[in-house]
Coordinates of C-alpha atoms in Angstrom, one line a residue:
M15 CA 115.6 89.1 215.4
K16 CA 115.3 92.1 212.4
L17 CA 119.0 92.6 211.5
M18 CA 119.3 88.4 210.9
K19 CA 116.3 89.0 208.6
T20 CA 118.4 91.7 206.8
L21 CA 120.9 89.8 207.1
L22 CA 119.3 86.4 205.7
M23 CA 117.8 88.0 202.2
A24 CA 120.5 90.0 201.5
T25 CA 122.7 86.3 201.4
A26 CA 120.2 84.7 199.4
M27 CA 120.0 87.7 196.8
V28 CA 123.9 88.1 196.7
A29 CA 123.7 83.8 196.4
V30 CA 121.7 84.3 193.4
A31 CA 124.4 86.4 192.0
A32 CA 126.9 84.3 192.9
G33 CA 124.9 81.5 190.4
A34 CA 127.1 82.6 187.3
A35 CA 129.8 79.1 186.9
Q36 CA 133.0 80.3 187.0
A37 CA 132.5 84.0 186.8
K38 CA 135.0 86.2 188.5
Q39 CA 133.2 88.2 191.5
L40 CA 133.2 90.4 194.0
I41 CA 131.3 91.4 196.9
Y42 CA 132.0 94.8 198.4
C43 CA 129.9 95.5 201.5
S44 CA 129.1 98.6 201.2
E45 CA 127.6 100.5 203.7
A46 CA 125.1 103.3 202.6
S47 CA 122.8 102.8 199.4
P48 CA 123.2 105.2 196.4
K49 CA 121.1 108.7 196.1
H50 CA 121.3 107.9 192.3
F51 CA 123.0 107.2 189.5
D52 CA 124.1 110.9 188.6
P53 CA 127.3 111.3 189.8
A54 CA 127.2 115.1 189.0
M55 CA 123.8 115.2 190.8
A56 CA 125.5 113.7 193.6
T57 CA 127.5 114.6 196.9
G58 CA 128.3 111.6 199.0
G59 CA 131.0 109.6 198.8
N60 CA 129.2 106.6 198.6
D61 CA 126.7 107.9 195.9
F62 CA 130.1 108.0 193.2
D63 CA 131.4 104.5 194.5
A64 CA 128.0 103.4 193.4
S65 CA 127.8 105.6 190.3
A66 CA 131.8 107.1 188.8
R67 CA 134.3 105.3 189.9
T68 CA 132.2 102.2 188.1
I69 CA 130.2 103.2 184.9
Y70 CA 132.2 106.0 183.8
N71 CA 135.3 108.1 183.5
R72 CA 136.6 111.8 183.1
L73 CA 139.0 113.6 181.5
V74 CA 142.1 113.2 183.7
E75 CA 142.5 110.9 185.7
F76 CA 143.6 110.1 189.9
K77 CA 146.3 107.5 189.8
H78 CA 145.3 104.0 191.8
G79 CA 146.5 105.4 195.7
A80 CA 147.4 109.1 194.6
T81 CA 146.5 112.1 193.6
E82 CA 148.2 112.6 190.3
L83 CA 146.3 113.0 187.7
E84 CA 147.0 110.4 184.3
P85 CA 145.3 110.6 180.7
G86 CA 141.6 109.2 181.7
L87 CA 139.2 110.0 178.1
A88 CA 141.4 112.2 177.1
D89 CA 145.1 111.3 175.8
S90 CA 147.1 114.6 176.7
W91 CA 146.2 118.5 177.2
E92 CA 147.6 121.4 176.6
I93 CA 147.3 124.9 178.9
S94 CA 147.5 128.0 177.2
A95 CA 150.1 130.6 178.9
D96 CA 148.0 132.7 180.3
G97 CA 145.9 129.7 182.2
L98 CA 142.8 129.9 180.4
E99 CA 142.1 127.5 178.0
Y100 CA 142.7 123.9 178.3
T101 CA 142.7 121.8 175.3
F102 CA 141.6 118.0 175.1
K103 CA 142.6 115.9 173.2
L104 CA 140.0 112.6 173.6
H105 CA 141.1 108.8 173.1
P106 CA 139.8 108.3 169.5
G107 CA 137.5 104.5 169.7
T108 CA 135.9 104.7 173.1
K109 CA 133.0 102.5 173.1
F110 CA 129.4 104.0 175.0
Q111 CA 127.9 100.9 177.0
T112 CA 125.7 98.7 175.9
T113 CA 122.4 97.4 177.9
D114 CA 119.1 96.3 177.7
Y115 CA 117.3 99.6 177.8
F116 CA 120.2 101.9 175.3
T117 CA 122.5 100.8 172.4
P118 CA 124.8 103.7 171.5
T119 CA 124.6 104.2 167.4
R120 CA 128.4 106.5 168.0
E121 CA 131.3 106.0 170.0
L122 CA 132.8 109.2 172.9
N123 CA 133.1 112.2 170.8
A124 CA 133.1 115.6 171.6
D125 CA 130.0 116.4 171.7
D126 CA 129.4 114.0 174.9
V127 CA 131.6 117.1 176.7
V128 CA 130.2 119.6 175.9
F129 CA 126.4 117.8 177.1
S130 CA 128.9 116.6 180.2
F131 CA 129.4 120.1 181.8
E132 CA 126.9 122.3 179.9
R133 CA 124.3 120.6 181.3
Q134 CA 126.1 121.5 185.4
F135 CA 125.6 125.5 184.1
K136 CA 123.2 126.5 181.2
E137 CA 119.8 126.4 182.9
D138 CA 118.0 126.0 179.3
N139 CA 119.9 122.5 178.9
P140 CA 117.3 120.2 179.1
F141 CA 119.2 119.0 181.4
H142 CA 119.4 121.1 183.7
A143 CA 116.3 119.8 186.3
Y144 CA 115.8 116.7 185.9
L145 CA 115.9 116.1 188.5
A146 CA 112.9 118.1 190.4
D147 CA 114.8 117.4 193.6
S148 CA 118.4 117.4 192.1
Q149 CA 121.1 120.0 191.9
Y150 CA 124.7 120.3 190.2
E151 CA 125.9 121.3 194.3
Y152 CA 130.2 120.1 193.2
Y153 CA 129.8 122.6 189.8
E154 CA 128.6 124.9 192.5
A155 CA 129.6 124.8 196.2
M156 CA 133.3 125.1 194.1
A157 CA 132.2 128.2 191.7
M158 CA 132.5 126.6 188.9
P159 CA 130.1 128.9 187.5
S160 CA 132.6 132.0 188.5
Y161 CA 135.4 130.5 186.1
I162 CA 134.2 128.3 183.0
K163 CA 132.7 130.6 180.7
E164 CA 133.3 128.2 178.0
V165 CA 133.6 124.5 176.8
V166 CA 134.2 124.2 172.8
K167 CA 133.8 121.4 170.3
V168 CA 137.0 122.3 168.4
D169 CA 136.1 118.3 166.0
D170 CA 135.1 115.2 167.3
L171 CA 138.2 113.6 168.6
T172 CA 139.2 117.6 170.9
V173 CA 137.9 119.5 173.8
K174 CA 138.4 123.1 174.9
I175 CA 137.6 124.0 178.0
V176 CA 137.7 128.0 178.3
L177 CA 137.7 130.2 181.8
N178 CA 136.9 133.4 183.1
T179 CA 139.9 133.2 185.5
P180 CA 143.1 131.5 185.9
N181 CA 142.1 128.3 188.1
S182 CA 145.1 126.2 189.4
P183 CA 143.2 122.7 190.8
M184 CA 141.5 123.5 187.8
L185 CA 142.9 120.5 186.4
A186 CA 142.8 118.1 189.3
N187 CA 138.9 119.2 189.7
L188 CA 138.3 118.0 186.1
G189 CA 139.2 114.5 187.8
M190 CA 137.2 115.3 190.5
D191 CA 133.8 112.5 190.0
F192 CA 131.5 115.8 188.8
A193 CA 132.9 115.5 186.3
S194 CA 132.2 111.8 184.5
I195 CA 131.7 111.9 181.5
V196 CA 128.9 110.9 179.8
S197 CA 126.5 110.3 177.0
K198 CA 124.5 112.9 174.6
E199 CA 123.4 110.5 172.5
Y200 CA 121.5 108.8 176.1
A201 CA 120.7 111.6 176.2
D202 CA 118.5 112.7 174.0
K203 CA 117.2 109.5 173.7
L204 CA 115.9 109.5 177.0
I205 CA 114.5 113.2 175.9
A206 CA 112.9 112.3 172.9
S207 CA 110.9 109.7 175.1
G208 CA 110.2 112.0 177.7
T209 CA 111.7 109.6 180.5
E210 CA 115.3 112.0 181.3
T211 CA 114.5 110.5 185.2
D212 CA 116.1 106.8 183.4
F213 CA 119.6 108.6 183.2
A214 CA 120.1 108.9 187.0
S215 CA 118.6 105.1 187.3
K216 CA 119.7 103.7 183.9
P217 CA 123.0 104.8 184.0
V218 CA 125.3 103.7 180.3
G219 CA 129.0 104.9 181.0
T220 CA 132.3 104.4 179.0
G221 CA 133.6 103.3 182.6
P222 CA 134.9 99.0 184.0
F223 CA 131.7 98.0 185.1
Q224 CA 127.8 98.5 183.4
Y225 CA 124.8 98.9 185.5
V226 CA 123.0 95.5 185.7
D227 CA 120.1 96.0 188.3
Y228 CA 118.9 97.8 191.5
Q229 CA 117.8 96.4 194.3
L230 CA 116.5 99.6 196.6
D231 CA 118.7 99.2 200.4
S232 CA 119.7 95.7 199.3
V233 CA 121.8 94.8 196.3
I234 CA 123.8 97.3 193.3
R235 CA 125.3 94.0 190.2
Y236 CA 127.8 95.7 187.9
A237 CA 128.8 93.7 185.1
A238 CA 132.7 93.9 183.3
F239 CA 131.8 95.9 180.6
P240 CA 134.2 94.1 177.2
D241 CA 134.5 96.6 175.3
Y242 CA 136.4 98.8 178.5
F243 CA 139.3 101.3 176.2
K244 CA 141.3 100.1 178.9
G245 CA 141.1 97.2 178.2
K246 CA 138.1 94.3 179.9
V247 CA 139.6 94.3 183.8
A248 CA 140.4 91.3 185.7
L249 CA 136.0 90.4 187.1
D250 CA 133.4 89.7 184.8
D251 CA 130.9 90.7 188.2
L252 CA 130.6 93.3 190.7
I253 CA 128.5 93.6 193.9
F254 CA 127.3 95.4 196.4
A255 CA 125.7 94.2 199.2
I256 CA 124.4 97.8 200.9
T257 CA 124.5 96.8 204.0
P258 CA 124.2 100.1 206.9
D259 CA 125.2 98.1 210.0
T260 CA 129.0 98.6 211.1
T261 CA 128.3 95.3 213.3
A262 CA 126.4 93.5 210.4
R263 CA 128.8 94.0 207.7
T264 CA 132.2 92.7 209.8
Q265 CA 130.1 90.0 210.7
R266 CA 128.8 89.2 206.5
L267 CA 133.1 90.0 206.6
L268 CA 133.6 87.0 208.9
A269 CA 130.8 84.9 207.3
G270 CA 132.7 84.8 203.6
E271 CA 129.6 86.4 202.0
C272 CA 130.8 89.5 201.4
D273 CA 135.3 89.8 200.4
I274 CA 135.7 93.5 200.9
M275 CA 134.1 96.2 203.9
S276 CA 134.0 99.4 204.1
Y277 CA 134.3 102.2 207.2
P278 CA 134.8 99.1 210.1
S279 CA 133.9 100.3 213.3
P280 CA 137.9 101.1 215.3
T281 CA 137.2 98.6 217.6
D282 CA 137.0 95.7 215.6
I283 CA 140.3 96.2 213.9
A284 CA 142.4 94.9 216.3
S285 CA 140.7 91.4 215.7
L286 CA 140.7 92.0 212.2
K287 CA 144.1 92.2 211.4
E288 CA 144.5 89.2 213.7
N289 CA 142.9 87.1 211.7
T290 CA 144.4 85.1 209.2
D291 CA 141.4 84.4 206.6
L292 CA 141.7 88.2 206.1
V293 CA 144.0 91.2 205.1
V294 CA 142.7 94.4 206.8
L295 CA 144.8 97.7 204.3
D296 CA 145.3 100.5 206.4
Q297 CA 146.2 104.1 205.7
A298 CA 146.4 108.0 206.9
G299 CA 142.9 110.0 205.8
L300 CA 142.8 113.1 203.8
N301 CA 139.6 113.4 205.1
V302 CA 138.6 115.7 208.1
G303 CA 135.5 114.9 210.8
Y304 CA 134.2 118.9 211.9
M305 CA 130.7 120.1 213.5
S306 CA 129.8 122.5 211.8
Y307 CA 128.0 125.8 213.6
N308 CA 124.8 127.7 211.2
T309 CA 126.7 131.7 211.9
T310 CA 123.1 133.0 211.0
V311 CA 120.9 131.3 213.0
A312 CA 120.9 132.3 217.1
P313 CA 122.8 131.0 218.7
T314 CA 125.3 130.0 217.0
D315 CA 124.8 133.7 215.0
D316 CA 127.9 134.6 217.9
V317 CA 131.4 134.0 217.6
E318 CA 132.0 133.4 221.4
V319 CA 129.0 130.9 221.7
R320 CA 130.8 129.1 218.9
K321 CA 134.3 129.5 220.5
A322 CA 132.1 128.5 224.6
L323 CA 130.5 125.0 223.4
S324 CA 133.7 124.0 221.8
M325 CA 134.8 125.0 224.7
A326 CA 133.2 123.3 226.6
I327 CA 134.3 119.5 225.1
N328 CA 136.9 117.6 225.5
K329 CA 138.3 117.1 222.1
P330 CA 140.4 114.0 223.3
A331 CA 138.9 112.9 225.3
L332 CA 135.8 112.0 222.1
V333 CA 138.1 111.2 219.5
E334 CA 139.7 108.9 221.8
A335 CA 136.2 107.3 222.7
L336 CA 135.2 107.6 219.3
F337 CA 138.9 106.4 216.8
G338 CA 140.3 103.6 219.4
A339 CA 143.6 105.0 220.5
G340 CA 146.2 105.5 217.3
N341 CA 143.0 105.3 214.9
A342 CA 142.5 109.6 214.6
E343 CA 144.5 112.1 215.7
P344 CA 142.1 115.4 217.2
A345 CA 142.2 118.4 214.3
K346 CA 142.9 121.8 214.9
N347 CA 142.5 122.6 211.1
L348 CA 140.6 121.6 208.0
I349 CA 143.4 120.5 206.0
P350 CA 145.2 117.3 207.8
P351 CA 148.6 117.2 208.2
T352 CA 149.2 115.4 205.2
M353 CA 148.3 117.7 202.9
W354 CA 150.5 121.2 201.6
S355 CA 150.0 124.2 203.3
Y356 CA 148.9 123.2 207.2
N357 CA 149.6 125.1 209.5
D358 CA 151.4 123.4 212.0
A359 CA 151.3 126.7 214.2
T360 CA 147.5 126.9 214.7
P361 CA 146.9 126.5 218.8
E362 CA 145.0 122.9 219.5
Q363 CA 142.3 123.6 220.9
E364 CA 141.3 124.9 224.3
Y365 CA 139.2 122.1 227.1
N366 CA 138.1 124.7 229.5
P367 CA 135.1 123.7 231.0
E368 CA 134.5 126.7 233.7
K369 CA 135.1 129.6 231.2
A370 CA 132.9 127.7 228.8
K371 CA 130.3 127.7 231.2
E372 CA 130.5 131.7 232.2
I373 CA 129.8 132.8 228.6
L374 CA 127.0 130.6 227.7
A375 CA 125.8 131.7 230.7
A376 CA 126.5 135.2 230.2
K377 CA 124.5 134.7 226.3
G378 CA 122.0 133.1 228.4
V379 CA 122.3 130.4 226.2
T380 CA 120.8 126.5 227.7
E381 CA 119.4 124.7 224.6
I382 CA 120.9 123.7 221.0
E383 CA 120.0 121.5 218.5
L384 CA 122.6 119.1 217.9
W385 CA 122.5 117.1 214.7
A386 CA 123.5 113.1 213.6
S387 CA 122.9 110.3 211.4
D388 CA 122.3 106.8 211.4
R389 CA 125.6 106.6 209.2
A390 CA 128.8 105.4 209.1
R391 CA 132.4 107.6 207.7
S392 CA 136.1 107.5 207.8
Y393 CA 135.8 110.7 209.7
N394 CA 133.3 109.5 211.9
P395 CA 132.5 106.0 212.8
A396 CA 129.3 106.4 215.0
F397 CA 127.1 110.6 214.4
A398 CA 125.2 109.1 217.4
R399 CA 127.6 108.2 219.3
S400 CA 129.3 111.1 219.1
A401 CA 126.8 113.0 219.8
E402 CA 125.6 111.8 223.4
I403 CA 129.7 112.2 224.3
I404 CA 129.2 116.2 223.2
Q405 CA 126.0 116.3 224.6
Q406 CA 127.2 115.5 228.3
D407 CA 130.0 117.5 227.7
W408 CA 127.3 120.4 227.3
A409 CA 125.2 119.3 229.9
A410 CA 128.2 120.2 232.2
V411 CA 127.9 123.4 231.0
G412 CA 124.4 124.3 231.3
V413 CA 123.1 123.8 228.4
K414 CA 120.4 121.1 226.9
A415 CA 120.5 119.7 223.4
T416 CA 118.4 118.0 222.0
I417 CA 119.9 114.7 219.1
N418 CA 118.2 114.6 216.1
T419 CA 118.3 112.4 214.2
V420 CA 118.2 112.1 210.8
E421 CA 119.1 108.6 207.7
W422 CA 121.8 110.0 205.7
T423 CA 120.6 111.4 202.1
Q424 CA 118.4 113.1 204.0
Y425 CA 120.3 114.7 206.8
R426 CA 123.1 116.0 204.3
I427 CA 119.0 117.7 202.5
D428 CA 117.7 118.7 205.7
G429 CA 121.9 120.1 207.1
A430 CA 122.2 122.2 203.5
K431 CA 119.0 124.8 204.6
S432 CA 119.8 127.7 205.9
D433 CA 117.3 127.9 208.5
R434 CA 119.0 124.9 210.2
P435 CA 119.8 125.3 213.9
G436 CA 122.8 124.6 216.2
A437 CA 125.1 122.3 215.1
F438 CA 125.2 119.6 212.0
Q439 CA 127.5 116.9 212.2
I440 CA 130.2 116.4 209.0
G441 CA 132.3 115.7 207.7
W442 CA 134.8 115.5 204.7
G443 CA 136.9 113.6 202.4
G444 CA 139.2 115.2 199.5
D445 CA 138.7 114.8 196.3
N446 CA 141.7 116.0 193.9
G447 CA 144.7 116.6 197.3
D448 CA 144.3 120.7 196.9
P449 CA 143.1 123.2 199.4
D450 CA 141.0 124.2 197.2
N451 CA 139.2 121.6 197.5
F452 CA 138.5 121.2 201.6
F453 CA 138.3 125.3 202.0
A454 CA 136.3 126.7 199.5
V455 CA 134.2 123.9 198.8
L456 CA 133.2 123.1 202.6
F457 CA 132.9 127.0 203.3
G458 CA 133.3 129.2 200.5
A459 CA 129.7 132.0 199.8
A460 CA 129.4 129.4 196.4
A461 CA 128.2 126.9 199.0
I462 CA 126.1 128.2 200.7
G463 CA 123.2 125.7 200.3
T464 CA 125.1 122.9 199.2
Q465 CA 129.1 121.6 201.5
N466 CA 128.9 125.1 203.5
Y467 CA 126.5 123.7 206.0
S468 CA 128.3 126.7 208.7
I469 CA 125.9 129.3 206.8
W470 CA 129.6 130.8 206.9
N471 CA 130.0 134.4 204.6
N472 CA 133.3 136.0 205.4
A473 CA 134.6 138.9 203.3
E474 CA 138.2 138.2 204.2
F475 CA 137.6 134.1 203.9
E476 CA 136.5 134.5 200.7
K477 CA 139.0 137.2 199.3
L478 CA 141.3 134.5 200.5
I479 CA 139.8 131.3 199.4
K480 CA 139.5 133.5 195.6
D481 CA 143.0 134.9 195.9
G482 CA 144.6 131.0 196.1
V483 CA 143.3 129.6 193.2
L484 CA 144.2 132.4 191.7
E485 CA 147.7 132.5 192.5
T486 CA 150.0 129.2 190.3
D487 CA 153.9 129.9 192.7
Q488 CA 152.5 126.6 195.4
A489 CA 155.1 128.6 197.8
K490 CA 151.7 131.6 197.4
R491 CA 149.7 129.8 198.2
A492 CA 150.4 127.8 200.7
A493 CA 150.6 131.0 202.6
I494 CA 147.1 132.2 201.5
Y495 CA 145.7 129.2 203.0
V496 CA 147.5 129.2 206.2
K497 CA 146.1 133.1 206.5
A498 CA 142.5 131.0 205.8
Q499 CA 143.1 128.3 208.9
E500 CA 144.0 131.4 211.3
L501 CA 140.7 132.6 210.1
M502 CA 138.8 129.9 210.5
T503 CA 140.4 129.4 214.2
A504 CA 139.2 133.2 214.9
E505 CA 135.6 132.7 213.9
E506 CA 135.1 129.3 214.8
P507 CA 132.0 128.6 211.9
A508 CA 133.3 124.6 213.0
F509 CA 134.0 122.8 216.0
L510 CA 137.2 120.0 214.0
M511 CA 136.7 117.1 215.4
A512 CA 139.2 114.4 214.3
H513 CA 141.6 113.2 210.9
S514 CA 141.3 109.3 211.3
T515 CA 143.4 106.3 209.3
I516 CA 140.9 104.3 207.7
Y517 CA 141.3 100.8 207.4
M518 CA 139.8 98.2 204.6
P519 CA 139.7 94.9 205.7
M520 CA 139.2 91.8 202.9
S521 CA 139.4 88.3 202.5
K522 CA 142.8 87.0 201.2
K523 CA 141.3 86.3 198.3
V524 CA 141.2 89.9 196.8
L525 CA 144.6 90.5 195.0
G526 CA 145.4 93.8 194.0
Y527 CA 143.6 96.7 196.2
T528 CA 145.0 100.0 196.3
M529 CA 143.6 101.9 199.0
D530 CA 143.3 105.9 197.5
P531 CA 143.7 108.4 199.6
L532 CA 140.4 110.4 197.9
A533 CA 138.3 108.1 199.8
M534 CA 137.9 106.3 196.8
H535 CA 136.5 101.7 196.5
R536 CA 137.5 101.6 193.3
F537 CA 138.3 97.7 192.0
D538 CA 138.8 98.7 188.1
N539 CA 142.3 97.0 188.7
V540 CA 140.9 93.5 191.7
D541 CA 141.1 90.3 191.1
V542 CA 140.4 87.8 193.1
A543 CA 142.1 84.1 193.5
E544 CA 140.8 81.3 191.8

C-alpha cells in the first residue's frame, strides 16, 4: 500500500509537469535523490546525473559513448613540452543561465574557471567550506592539490593551469564532473547576501538544461537552456522522477509514466527485451563491484583474515545470483577487462571454505560487520541480497556477520570513516577511461576519508600509482598498473566481486540516447518522437 501511494503521488506530480502543450518532454526514472546540485562536492553517479551532466559544462568533455575528449567550454588547448602548463582558449559568447533567482550580467570568462578550481584547494576561498558537512572529495581523492600549483587568468578568454609535476591523465581528469565550471558572479552575489548555501540548492551553469525546481525525494524539473552555447537541445523539458525501488521503476516504465529508467533488475532484462514497446540498450560496463575491508580495524587489519574471508565466498555463485547468467563476470582485478593495462595473468579468486574456516578459527574471528545500502547500482543491483549471500557463506565457516543497511547518501559518509569496522560493499564506474581513476581514487592514500573505504595505505602501492601518472609512455604505464594489480591480489584490501553489463530500457519514442562507458546518463543529445 505504501509503495502504491508513493507511485500515485509521484505520477500526479509528473502529470502536472506534463501540462506544457506540445512541449517535447522526457521523463527519466532515476534511482536516487541527489545529495545537492554542486558536482564538485558530490561523488555519486546520481548526483552527477542531476547536476554536472544537465546544468554544467567543463573545459573539455567526453564524446557521447566514448572515453575520447572533445572541446567543451574551451575551444582549444595547448600542453607545454615539459607537461607542466595547460593553456585553454575559452569559447567566446558563452552565457550563463538566467533563472528566477539570478540574472547574469556577463558571459563566461577566465574568472569563472579560476574560481571553479581555486575554491577546491584554497582554504581562504569563501566557498571552500560553504557547506558544513561536505568536502571536495574527488579533488582530494585524486591528489589534485599535490598536482595543481595554480590556475592563472591570462586574459578574459585564456586560462592556464600550472602543475607541480607532469600528470598523464590530467586532461582526462578535467573532463570529469568535479571539474564543472561554475559562475563566480553568482557566487559573489550569494556571499553579499549571506546565502552561500543556495549555491548547492539553486544551481546556475552554462549547460544544456537549467534547473527549475526540486521536490525532495520525488521530482527534479529542468528546462532546456535556450542560449546554450552549442545550440538549444531538442527537448524542451526534462524531468527526473526519483524512484528508488527497482520494481517501481520498471512498473512506471511499463505504464508509460517514464520514458527511460536506470538500473533494471537483472531478472527483468529478458522480459523487457521482449516488450515490443521498448528498446533495451546494453554495454559492457567500465565498472567494478567490490567489498572493502577496513585494513586498520580488527579483525580485517590482518591480511590473512582478509584472504580467508574472501576465500569463504563462492564468487561465481554470488555473481550469478545477483546478476543472472551472462549479465556480469566475476572480477579478479580492480579494473575491468575492457580497460588497457588489465592483468589477465591474475589468478582467479580461490574458493576454499575448509581452509578459510581453519584460518579464521586460528585467528579467533567469529564475528564481523557487513555493510549494505538501500540502492541499486550498476555494479551491484541488490546490496541487501549480496549481503545475505555473503552472510551465509561466512556463517558456513563459523563467522557471524551482522548486516548494517543504511540509506545511500549516509552510507557513503559512514563508509569513509576511518573507524568504520568490517566489510563495506561499494563499487565504481570509471570517470575518464584511465586506470589511475580506479587505482588512485579508490585505494590511494590521498583518498582515505573519501573514496578509499579500505583505509589502505601501502607504501609500495603509493609509489606505483605516483609513477603511473608521471610516466607518459602508455606501455610503460600499463606495466606499472599490472604490478599494482599484483600487489592488490597479494594484500587483499578488498573482495573484488564483479564487472557488470549495463542495461538501459526505454520507450521506443526516445531517440538518440547513447550509452556511455563512463556510467553517465546524459540527455543533451536526446529527442522524443512526436
